[in-house]
Amino acid sequence: MEIFPGRVSNLEDCLLLETTSKHEAAPMSMGMQKTQYDMALEQFQRAADIMKLDPNVQEILRKPRRILSVNFPVKMDDGRILLYQGFRSQHNNALGPYKGGIRFHPNVTIDEVKALSMWMTWKCAVAGIPFGGAKGGVTVNPKGLSRAELEKLSRSFFSLISEIVGPFRDIPAPDVYTDSQTMAWFMDEYSKNDRNNPFAVVTGKPLIIGGSLGRDSATGRGVSVTVEEAARHLKMDLKKTTCAIQGFGNVGSYAHMFLEEAGVKVVAVSDSKGGALKKNGIWFNEVAAHKKKTGNVLSLPGSEPITNEELLELDVDILVPAALEDVITDENAGKIRAKLVAEGANGPTAPEADDILFKKGVTLIPDILANSGGVSTSYLEWVQNLQHLYWSAEEVDQRLKTIMKKAFAEVWKTSQENNVNMRTGAYIYAIGKVTEAMKIRGWV
Ligand code: GLU
């Protein structure tokens, strides 16, 4: 069998790792780059220290409860057999079944998935939905696969993780480079063993097989709701504001659409190829049509080209990083001119950058609040699947708004009371809820 370069793993096939070690990962040596997981732990520790959190609770929450690591072959269209690696990390299920997306990306690592699963625990707690946190990923560039190869890869991965997922155990959803079609394959694969048409095993499905109206646009919708709430508290008139959005994928594009509806003038957009700036405003429809035609947002008629880095430092009121992680660091945080940052992506800001922004008086709506509209609508989809009763787009939208407004109010209040930034406020609020559930269940 041919081993696909960069996908070689020393881990045993389908190894089920229970996290039993009492020790943290070895300390980082000089010059080693921080991982997403280091970042997640640092964010957690800041809140845990302020809360004077019970050390036993800390020990439990610092690590995922279970990580499944799988290596699996996929037969390519040309007959070659390539070996891929994937993970599912289940961080905590004190508040309900594990919940979180699955991403297909060449940079997926076990550390990244661990961090993302921890963020899901806090995200669900902040949103007040009855789920714990999980995340999965396959180390693959899906853009290099044919549709048939992608389907085989999706089905193989899901069949391997099927032993730990289920409608009341762990419910996956789309994430970076996975979508409703991927979820349809997942659900169908799962149905081969569970013969009950288990719609509720994944969310973010196509409408025809139990998806929810409003799920596709939900994360972007949620970003816009949190920006509107923040603007109300900060007494910002959104109709007089400008905004730059990094990433024109599922989150960034819908955030653009809803922010525009709220009266915000979007002046810059970007995708992985680069960005476009138009000082007198970019309409959602115009960039969506251009992207559809050309495959990217570059050379949008009438725009100036800008890089993704330049976009972050533009003189705008609102900045929405909605692409990948780790884009706002201690190196560029000082140059950010926006007064309000809403994290559409997961983990775009490093902890040192958080401090710099807070000192500058920038209000940052953290990922676990700003992008929680996606998982909140996943919850609404799951509820509809379980009751076999489907809501109109208006009903879904109304419920989502209620969830997001409450989450925003709780986080705002907690950060004001503790005189901390909104990220630490969100952590204090979320950790408090998870801890209460663990205690009442008798885990500690
Ligand atoms: N992948 C999304 C997130 O990071 C949605 C997860 C879900 O719906 O379960 O929040």
Short mmCIF file of C-alpha atoms and ligand atoms in Angstrom, two decimals:
data_model
loop_
_atom_site.label_atom_id
_atom_site.label_comp_id
_atom_site.label_asym_id
_atom_site.label_seq_id
_atom_site.Cartn_x
_atom_site.Cartn_y
_atom_site.Cartn_z
CA MET A 1 0.00 0.00 0.00
CA GLU A 2 1.25 3.46 -0.80
CA ILE A 3 1.55 5.81 2.10
CA PHE A 4 0.42 9.28 1.26
CA PRO A 5 3.24 11.73 2.03
CA GLY A 6 2.59 13.69 5.19
CA ARG A 7 -0.16 11.36 6.34
CA VAL A 8 2.06 8.77 7.97
CA SER A 9 1.10 8.03 11.51
CA ASN A 10 2.81 6.11 14.26
CA LEU A 11 -0.47 5.59 16.02
CA GLU A 12 -2.06 2.22 15.76
CA ASP A 13 -5.00 1.86 13.46
CA CYS A 14 -8.21 2.82 15.19
CA LEU A 15 -6.52 3.37 18.51
CA LEU A 16 -8.89 4.33 21.29
CA LEU A 17 -6.99 6.56 23.65
CA GLU A 18 -8.53 7.19 27.02
CA THR A 19 -6.87 10.20 28.57
CA THR A 20 -5.65 8.85 31.86
CA SER A 21 -2.30 10.54 32.25
CA LYS A 22 -1.99 12.73 35.34
CA HIS A 23 0.61 14.85 33.65
CA GLU A 24 0.28 17.70 31.22
CA ALA A 25 2.15 17.71 27.95
CA ALA A 26 5.89 18.31 28.35
CA PRO A 27 6.74 22.00 28.73
CA MET A 28 7.52 23.74 25.45
CA SER A 29 11.17 24.09 24.63
CA MET A 30 12.56 27.43 23.46
CA GLY A 31 11.57 28.41 19.96
CA MET A 32 8.73 25.89 19.74
CA GLN A 33 5.54 27.40 18.41
CA LYS A 34 2.46 27.39 20.60
CA THR A 35 -0.23 25.04 19.43
CA GLN A 36 -3.96 25.71 19.42
CA TYR A 37 -4.22 23.49 22.45
CA ASP A 38 -1.60 25.56 24.34
CA MET A 39 -3.72 28.59 23.49
CA ALA A 40 -6.92 26.92 24.68
CA LEU A 41 -5.25 25.95 27.96
CA GLU A 42 -3.93 29.46 28.49
CA GLN A 43 -7.40 30.94 27.95
CA PHE A 44 -8.86 28.37 30.32
CA GLN A 45 -6.24 29.05 32.99
CA ARG A 46 -6.91 32.78 33.00
CA ALA A 47 -10.54 32.18 33.90
CA ALA A 48 -9.78 29.28 36.27
CA ASP A 49 -7.40 31.50 38.28
CA ILE A 50 -9.94 34.30 38.61
CA MET A 51 -12.61 31.79 39.65
CA LYS A 52 -10.22 30.03 42.05
CA LEU A 53 -11.49 26.88 40.42
CA ASP A 54 -11.21 23.62 42.36
CA PRO A 55 -7.91 21.94 41.22
CA ASN A 56 -9.73 18.62 40.66
CA VAL A 57 -12.17 20.30 38.30
CA GLN A 58 -9.25 21.97 36.53
CA GLU A 59 -7.50 18.63 36.08
CA ILE A 60 -10.60 17.15 34.45
CA LEU A 61 -11.33 20.12 32.22
CA ARG A 62 -7.80 20.58 30.93
CA LYS A 63 -7.95 17.36 28.92
CA PRO A 64 -10.44 15.77 26.54
CA ARG A 65 -12.17 12.80 28.08
CA ARG A 66 -11.58 10.63 25.06
CA ILE A 67 -9.73 10.88 21.75
CA LEU A 68 -10.24 8.43 18.94
CA SER A 69 -7.45 8.37 16.38
CA VAL A 70 -7.94 6.46 13.16
CA ASN A 71 -5.83 5.61 10.12
CA PHE A 72 -7.73 4.38 7.10
CA PRO A 73 -7.12 3.58 3.44
CA VAL A 74 -9.01 5.18 0.56
CA LYS A 75 -8.88 3.77 -2.96
CA MET A 76 -8.31 6.66 -5.38
CA ASP A 77 -9.92 6.90 -8.83
CA ASP A 78 -6.63 5.84 -10.44
CA GLY A 79 -6.37 2.69 -8.32
CA ARG A 80 -3.78 3.91 -5.80
CA ILE A 81 -4.53 3.27 -2.16
CA LEU A 82 -3.73 6.16 0.18
CA LEU A 83 -3.70 6.12 3.94
CA TYR A 84 -5.39 8.98 5.77
CA GLN A 85 -5.47 9.95 9.40
CA GLY A 86 -8.41 11.38 11.34
CA PHE A 87 -9.46 12.14 14.91
CA ARG A 88 -12.50 12.66 17.08
CA SER A 89 -11.88 14.37 20.39
CA GLN A 90 -14.64 14.33 23.01
CA HIS A 91 -13.82 16.94 25.60
CA ASN A 92 -16.67 17.00 28.12
CA ASN A 93 -20.30 15.82 28.25
CA ALA A 94 -21.46 17.04 31.64
CA LEU A 95 -24.14 19.26 30.08
CA GLY A 96 -25.33 16.79 27.44
CA PRO A 97 -24.19 14.68 24.47
CA TYR A 98 -20.89 15.67 22.85
CA LYS A 99 -21.36 18.11 19.96
CA GLY A 100 -19.09 19.63 17.35
CA GLY A 101 -18.02 19.73 13.75
CA ILE A 102 -15.69 17.67 11.62
CA ARG A 103 -13.15 19.44 9.42
CA PHE A 104 -11.23 18.25 6.38
CA HIS A 105 -8.03 20.26 6.11
CA PRO A 106 -4.35 19.55 5.37
CA ASN A 107 -3.26 21.16 8.67
CA VAL A 108 -5.50 19.07 10.95
CA THR A 109 -3.51 17.71 13.91
CA ILE A 110 -4.51 15.95 17.09
CA ASP A 111 -3.61 19.09 19.06
CA GLU A 112 -5.84 21.28 16.95
CA VAL A 113 -8.79 18.91 17.31
CA LYS A 114 -8.26 18.74 21.08
CA ALA A 115 -8.35 22.53 21.34
CA LEU A 116 -11.40 22.79 19.12
CA SER A 117 -13.26 20.17 21.19
CA MET A 118 -12.56 22.15 24.35
CA TRP A 119 -13.82 25.33 22.70
CA MET A 120 -17.03 23.47 21.78
CA THR A 121 -17.65 22.65 25.45
CA TRP A 122 -17.46 26.33 26.34
CA LYS A 123 -19.42 27.37 23.25
CA CYS A 124 -22.38 25.11 24.03
CA ALA A 125 -22.34 26.20 27.68
CA VAL A 126 -22.29 29.89 26.69
CA ALA A 127 -25.19 29.33 24.28
CA GLY A 128 -27.14 27.55 27.01
CA ILE A 129 -27.82 24.48 24.85
CA PRO A 130 -27.75 20.98 26.38
CA PHE A 131 -24.57 19.69 24.76
CA GLY A 132 -20.97 19.00 25.65
CA GLY A 133 -17.99 19.60 23.39
CA ALA A 134 -16.31 17.50 20.70
CA LYS A 135 -14.50 18.02 17.40
CA GLY A 136 -13.20 15.85 14.61
CA GLY A 137 -10.94 16.21 11.65
CA VAL A 138 -9.20 14.42 8.82
CA THR A 139 -5.77 15.54 7.62
CA VAL A 140 -6.55 15.96 3.93
CA ASN A 141 -6.78 18.58 1.24
CA PRO A 142 -10.34 17.93 0.05
CA LYS A 143 -9.87 20.26 -2.91
CA GLY A 144 -7.45 17.71 -4.38
CA LEU A 145 -10.02 14.88 -4.34
CA SER A 146 -12.71 13.95 -6.82
CA ARG A 147 -16.29 13.77 -5.55
CA ALA A 148 -16.16 9.96 -5.54
CA GLU A 149 -12.90 9.99 -3.54
CA LEU A 150 -14.33 12.50 -1.09
CA GLU A 151 -17.41 10.36 -0.57
CA LYS A 152 -15.27 7.27 0.09
CA LEU A 153 -13.08 9.18 2.53
CA SER A 154 -16.12 10.64 4.35
CA ARG A 155 -17.85 7.28 4.65
CA SER A 156 -14.72 5.42 5.81
CA PHE A 157 -13.92 8.02 8.45
CA PHE A 158 -17.48 8.10 9.73
CA SER A 159 -17.80 4.36 9.85
CA LEU A 160 -14.66 4.22 12.01
CA ILE A 161 -15.84 6.86 14.46
CA SER A 162 -19.39 5.45 14.48
CA GLU A 163 -18.60 3.40 17.55
CA ILE A 164 -18.42 6.56 19.66
CA VAL A 165 -21.04 8.80 17.99
CA GLY A 166 -24.83 8.60 18.11
CA PRO A 167 -27.90 10.84 18.46
CA PHE A 168 -27.59 10.84 22.26
CA ARG A 169 -23.82 10.33 22.50
CA ASP A 170 -21.97 12.58 20.11
CA ILE A 171 -23.49 14.55 17.23
CA PRO A 172 -21.09 15.80 14.51
CA ALA A 173 -21.74 18.72 12.15
CA PRO A 174 -19.97 20.60 9.32
CA ASP A 175 -16.82 22.62 9.91
CA VAL A 176 -13.97 23.82 7.67
CA TYR A 177 -14.35 22.26 4.17
CA THR A 178 -17.20 19.93 5.10
CA ASP A 179 -20.82 20.70 4.28
CA SER A 180 -24.37 19.37 4.13
CA GLN A 181 -23.35 16.78 1.49
CA THR A 182 -20.66 15.42 3.83
CA MET A 183 -23.29 15.18 6.57
CA ALA A 184 -25.64 13.30 4.22
CA TRP A 185 -22.90 10.69 3.59
CA PHE A 186 -22.17 10.49 7.32
CA MET A 187 -25.81 9.97 8.23
CA ASP A 188 -26.27 7.38 5.50
CA GLU A 189 -23.14 5.49 6.58
CA TYR A 190 -24.38 5.45 10.17
CA SER A 191 -27.81 4.21 9.03
CA LYS A 192 -26.22 1.02 7.66
CA ASN A 193 -25.81 -0.28 11.20
CA ASP A 194 -28.52 1.63 12.97
CA ARG A 195 -31.55 0.88 10.84
CA ASN A 196 -33.80 3.57 12.26
CA ASN A 197 -33.11 6.41 9.81
CA PRO A 198 -31.09 8.21 12.45
CA PHE A 199 -31.44 11.80 11.26
CA ALA A 200 -30.37 13.15 14.65
CA VAL A 201 -26.88 11.62 14.49
CA VAL A 202 -25.50 14.63 12.63
CA THR A 203 -26.65 18.20 12.10
CA GLY A 204 -26.14 20.53 9.17
CA LYS A 205 -27.83 18.02 6.87
CA PRO A 206 -29.58 18.86 3.58
CA LEU A 207 -33.20 19.94 4.12
CA ILE A 208 -34.62 16.91 2.33
CA ILE A 209 -33.17 14.52 4.93
CA GLY A 210 -33.92 16.36 8.15
CA GLY A 211 -31.87 19.53 7.86
CA SER A 212 -33.16 22.73 9.38
CA LEU A 213 -34.12 25.89 7.56
CA GLY A 214 -31.62 28.57 8.43
CA ARG A 215 -28.75 26.20 9.37
CA ASP A 216 -26.49 27.20 6.46
CA SER A 217 -26.63 30.88 7.27
CA ALA A 218 -26.81 30.46 11.06
CA THR A 219 -23.20 31.12 12.02
CA GLY A 220 -23.07 34.33 9.97
CA ARG A 221 -26.49 35.31 11.35
CA GLY A 222 -25.19 34.79 14.89
CA VAL A 223 -22.10 36.92 14.22
CA SER A 224 -24.38 39.73 13.11
CA VAL A 225 -26.67 39.37 16.16
CA THR A 226 -23.69 39.64 18.53
CA VAL A 227 -22.34 42.68 16.66
CA GLU A 228 -25.77 44.32 16.97
CA GLU A 229 -25.88 43.56 20.70
CA ALA A 230 -22.35 44.89 21.23
CA ALA A 231 -23.17 48.04 19.26
CA ARG A 232 -26.17 48.64 21.51
CA HIS A 233 -23.99 48.42 24.65
CA LEU A 234 -21.22 50.52 23.10
CA LYS A 235 -23.71 53.07 21.76
CA MET A 236 -22.38 52.62 18.22
CA ASP A 237 -24.77 53.53 15.42
CA LEU A 238 -24.29 50.60 13.02
CA LYS A 239 -25.60 52.66 10.13
CA LYS A 240 -22.51 54.83 10.45
CA THR A 241 -19.98 52.01 10.69
CA THR A 242 -17.59 50.31 8.28
CA CYS A 243 -16.43 46.71 8.43
CA ALA A 244 -13.75 44.38 7.05
CA ILE A 245 -14.43 40.66 6.81
CA GLN A 246 -11.63 38.11 6.49
CA GLY A 247 -12.89 34.94 4.83
CA PHE A 248 -15.78 34.66 2.38
CA GLY A 249 -16.74 31.10 3.23
CA ASN A 250 -19.87 29.91 4.99
CA VAL A 251 -19.36 32.21 8.00
CA GLY A 252 -17.92 35.34 6.42
CA SER A 253 -20.29 35.49 3.47
CA TYR A 254 -23.47 35.26 5.57
CA ALA A 255 -22.02 37.61 8.19
CA HIS A 256 -21.59 40.08 5.31
CA MET A 257 -25.20 39.58 4.22
CA PHE A 258 -26.70 40.09 7.69
CA LEU A 259 -24.38 42.94 8.71
CA GLU A 260 -25.32 44.71 5.50
CA GLU A 261 -28.98 44.22 6.43
CA ALA A 262 -28.23 45.81 9.81
CA GLY A 263 -26.88 48.90 8.02
CA VAL A 264 -23.12 48.22 8.27
CA LYS A 265 -21.02 49.24 5.27
CA VAL A 266 -18.64 46.39 4.41
CA VAL A 267 -15.56 47.88 2.71
CA ALA A 268 -13.21 44.89 2.50
CA VAL A 269 -13.53 41.14 2.00
CA SER A 270 -11.03 38.36 1.39
CA ASP A 271 -10.59 34.64 0.90
CA SER A 272 -7.57 32.35 0.90
CA LYS A 273 -6.29 33.91 -2.34
CA GLY A 274 -6.32 37.53 -1.06
CA GLY A 275 -8.68 40.45 -0.58
CA ALA A 276 -10.52 43.35 -2.17
CA LEU A 277 -11.04 46.87 -0.75
CA LYS A 278 -13.66 49.34 -1.92
CA LYS A 279 -13.93 52.40 0.28
CA ASN A 280 -17.47 53.26 -0.83
CA GLY A 281 -18.72 49.80 0.09
CA ILE A 282 -19.02 46.27 -1.24
CA TRP A 283 -22.49 44.81 -1.61
CA PHE A 284 -22.96 41.20 -0.60
CA ASN A 285 -24.69 40.37 -3.88
CA GLU A 286 -21.88 41.82 -5.96
CA VAL A 287 -19.12 39.84 -4.23
CA ALA A 288 -21.18 36.64 -4.08
CA ALA A 289 -21.79 36.84 -7.85
CA HIS A 290 -18.10 37.59 -8.51
CA LYS A 291 -16.96 34.68 -6.35
CA LYS A 292 -19.41 32.38 -8.11
CA LYS A 293 -18.07 33.44 -11.49
CA THR A 294 -14.33 33.53 -10.79
CA GLY A 295 -13.93 31.26 -7.76
CA ASN A 296 -12.50 34.00 -5.54
CA VAL A 297 -12.98 37.61 -4.43
CA LEU A 298 -9.86 38.98 -6.15
CA SER A 299 -10.20 41.69 -8.78
CA LEU A 300 -13.73 42.55 -7.81
CA PRO A 301 -14.64 45.33 -10.29
CA GLY A 302 -13.77 48.74 -8.86
CA SER A 303 -11.75 47.36 -5.93
CA GLU A 304 -8.12 47.68 -4.83
CA PRO A 305 -6.30 44.44 -4.12
CA ILE A 306 -5.17 43.93 -0.49
CA THR A 307 -3.57 41.04 1.35
CA ASN A 308 -5.24 39.15 4.17
CA GLU A 309 -2.77 40.75 6.59
CA GLU A 310 -3.53 44.27 5.35
CA LEU A 311 -7.26 43.64 5.71
CA LEU A 312 -6.86 43.10 9.46
CA GLU A 313 -5.20 46.49 9.90
CA LEU A 314 -7.65 48.60 7.90
CA ASP A 315 -9.16 51.75 9.38
CA VAL A 316 -12.65 50.30 9.95
CA ASP A 317 -15.02 50.23 12.93
CA ILE A 318 -15.71 46.50 12.89
CA LEU A 319 -13.43 43.60 12.04
CA VAL A 320 -14.69 40.06 11.47
CA PRO A 321 -11.93 37.43 11.22
CA ALA A 322 -13.92 34.55 9.74
CA ALA A 323 -11.21 32.42 8.13
CA LEU A 324 -8.72 30.26 10.00
CA GLU A 325 -7.07 30.45 13.40
CA ASP A 326 -4.14 32.44 14.78
CA VAL A 327 -4.32 35.50 12.55
CA ILE A 328 -4.30 38.18 15.27
CA THR A 329 -1.04 37.83 17.18
CA ASP A 330 1.19 39.96 19.42
CA GLU A 331 2.82 41.19 16.21
CA ASN A 332 -0.20 42.77 14.54
CA ALA A 333 -2.65 43.33 17.44
CA GLY A 334 -1.18 46.79 18.12
CA LYS A 335 -1.95 47.78 14.52
CA ILE A 336 -5.61 46.84 14.58
CA ARG A 337 -7.76 49.93 14.24
CA ALA A 338 -11.26 48.46 14.57
CA LYS A 339 -13.14 49.23 17.80
CA LEU A 340 -15.11 46.02 17.67
CA VAL A 341 -13.83 42.58 16.65
CA ALA A 342 -16.25 39.64 16.20
CA GLU A 343 -14.54 36.27 15.86
CA GLY A 344 -16.38 34.35 13.15
CA ALA A 345 -13.55 31.78 13.02
CA ASN A 346 -12.50 29.52 15.87
CA GLY A 347 -9.30 30.66 17.60
CA PRO A 348 -8.24 33.60 15.41
CA THR A 349 -6.69 35.57 18.30
CA ALA A 350 -3.68 34.60 20.42
CA PRO A 351 -3.91 35.25 24.21
CA GLU A 352 -1.15 37.94 24.10
CA ALA A 353 -3.08 39.70 21.35
CA ASP A 354 -6.22 39.62 23.54
CA ASP A 355 -4.34 41.62 26.18
CA ILE A 356 -3.07 44.17 23.68
CA LEU A 357 -6.58 44.70 22.26
CA PHE A 358 -8.19 44.95 25.71
CA LYS A 359 -5.63 47.60 26.78
CA LYS A 360 -6.37 49.57 23.61
CA GLY A 361 -10.07 49.56 24.51
CA VAL A 362 -11.09 47.25 21.65
CA THR A 363 -14.17 45.14 22.38
CA LEU A 364 -13.63 41.60 21.15
CA ILE A 365 -16.60 39.23 20.92
CA PRO A 366 -14.91 35.84 21.39
CA ASP A 367 -15.43 32.89 19.05
CA ILE A 368 -17.27 30.85 21.68
CA LEU A 369 -19.96 33.54 21.64
CA ALA A 370 -19.70 35.24 18.23
CA ASN A 371 -19.84 32.04 16.16
CA SER A 372 -22.15 30.05 18.42
CA GLY A 373 -25.09 30.62 16.04
CA GLY A 374 -24.01 27.55 14.07
CA VAL A 375 -24.14 25.08 16.90
CA SER A 376 -27.24 26.75 18.34
CA THR A 377 -29.09 26.11 15.09
CA SER A 378 -27.63 22.59 15.09
CA TYR A 379 -29.39 22.18 18.41
CA LEU A 380 -32.64 23.43 16.84
CA GLU A 381 -32.14 20.92 13.99
CA TRP A 382 -31.56 18.09 16.46
CA VAL A 383 -34.73 19.02 18.39
CA GLN A 384 -36.74 19.05 15.15
CA ASN A 385 -35.32 15.62 14.19
CA LEU A 386 -36.23 14.13 17.57
CA GLN A 387 -39.77 15.46 17.53
CA HIS A 388 -40.30 14.88 13.77
CA LEU A 389 -41.83 18.31 13.56
CA TYR A 390 -40.25 21.00 11.42
CA TRP A 391 -40.30 24.78 11.95
CA SER A 392 -40.53 27.62 9.44
CA ALA A 393 -37.47 29.75 8.68
CA GLU A 394 -38.98 32.54 10.80
CA GLU A 395 -39.46 30.25 13.80
CA VAL A 396 -35.88 29.00 13.58
CA ASP A 397 -34.56 32.53 13.20
CA GLN A 398 -36.56 33.78 16.15
CA ARG A 399 -35.34 30.95 18.40
CA LEU A 400 -31.76 31.53 17.30
CA LYS A 401 -31.98 35.24 18.10
CA THR A 402 -33.39 34.48 21.55
CA ILE A 403 -30.52 32.08 22.27
CA MET A 404 -27.82 34.47 21.02
CA LYS A 405 -29.18 37.54 22.81
CA LYS A 406 -29.33 35.69 26.11
CA ALA A 407 -25.80 34.34 25.61
CA PHE A 408 -24.51 37.81 24.81
CA ALA A 409 -26.19 39.33 27.86
CA GLU A 410 -24.74 36.66 30.20
CA VAL A 411 -21.22 37.08 28.84
CA TRP A 412 -21.41 40.86 28.90
CA LYS A 413 -22.62 40.82 32.51
CA THR A 414 -19.95 38.34 33.64
CA SER A 415 -17.14 40.31 32.03
CA GLN A 416 -18.34 43.60 33.54
CA GLU A 417 -18.70 42.05 36.99
CA ASN A 418 -15.16 40.63 36.87
CA ASN A 419 -13.62 43.55 35.01
CA VAL A 420 -12.19 41.23 32.35
CA ASN A 421 -12.41 41.04 28.57
CA MET A 422 -15.34 39.26 26.98
CA ARG A 423 -13.33 36.10 26.30
CA THR A 424 -12.48 35.60 29.94
CA GLY A 425 -16.04 36.59 30.86
CA ALA A 426 -17.37 33.92 28.51
CA TYR A 427 -14.98 31.33 29.98
CA ILE A 428 -15.95 32.18 33.56
CA TYR A 429 -19.63 31.84 32.67
CA ALA A 430 -19.14 28.57 30.71
CA ILE A 431 -16.74 26.93 33.17
CA GLY A 432 -19.14 27.81 35.99
CA LYS A 433 -21.98 25.97 34.26
CA VAL A 434 -19.95 22.90 33.33
CA THR A 435 -18.53 22.72 36.86
CA GLU A 436 -21.99 22.93 38.39
CA ALA A 437 -23.15 20.05 36.16
CA MET A 438 -20.08 17.94 37.00
CA LYS A 439 -20.58 18.51 40.72
CA ILE A 440 -24.26 17.73 40.70
CA ARG A 441 -23.58 14.56 38.69
CA GLY A 442 -21.04 13.53 41.30
CA TRP A 443 -17.93 13.62 39.12
CA VAL A 444 -16.05 15.74 41.66
N1 GLU B 1 -18.44 23.64 13.36
C1 GLU B 1 -19.30 24.59 13.99
C2 GLU B 1 -18.61 25.22 15.19
O1 GLU B 1 -17.40 25.22 15.30
C3 GLU B 1 -20.67 24.00 14.31
C4 GLU B 1 -20.66 22.83 15.22
C5 GLU B 1 -22.01 22.13 15.38
O2 GLU B 1 -22.98 22.60 14.82
O3 GLU B 1 -22.04 21.12 16.07
O4 GLU B 1 -19.22 25.78 16.04
#
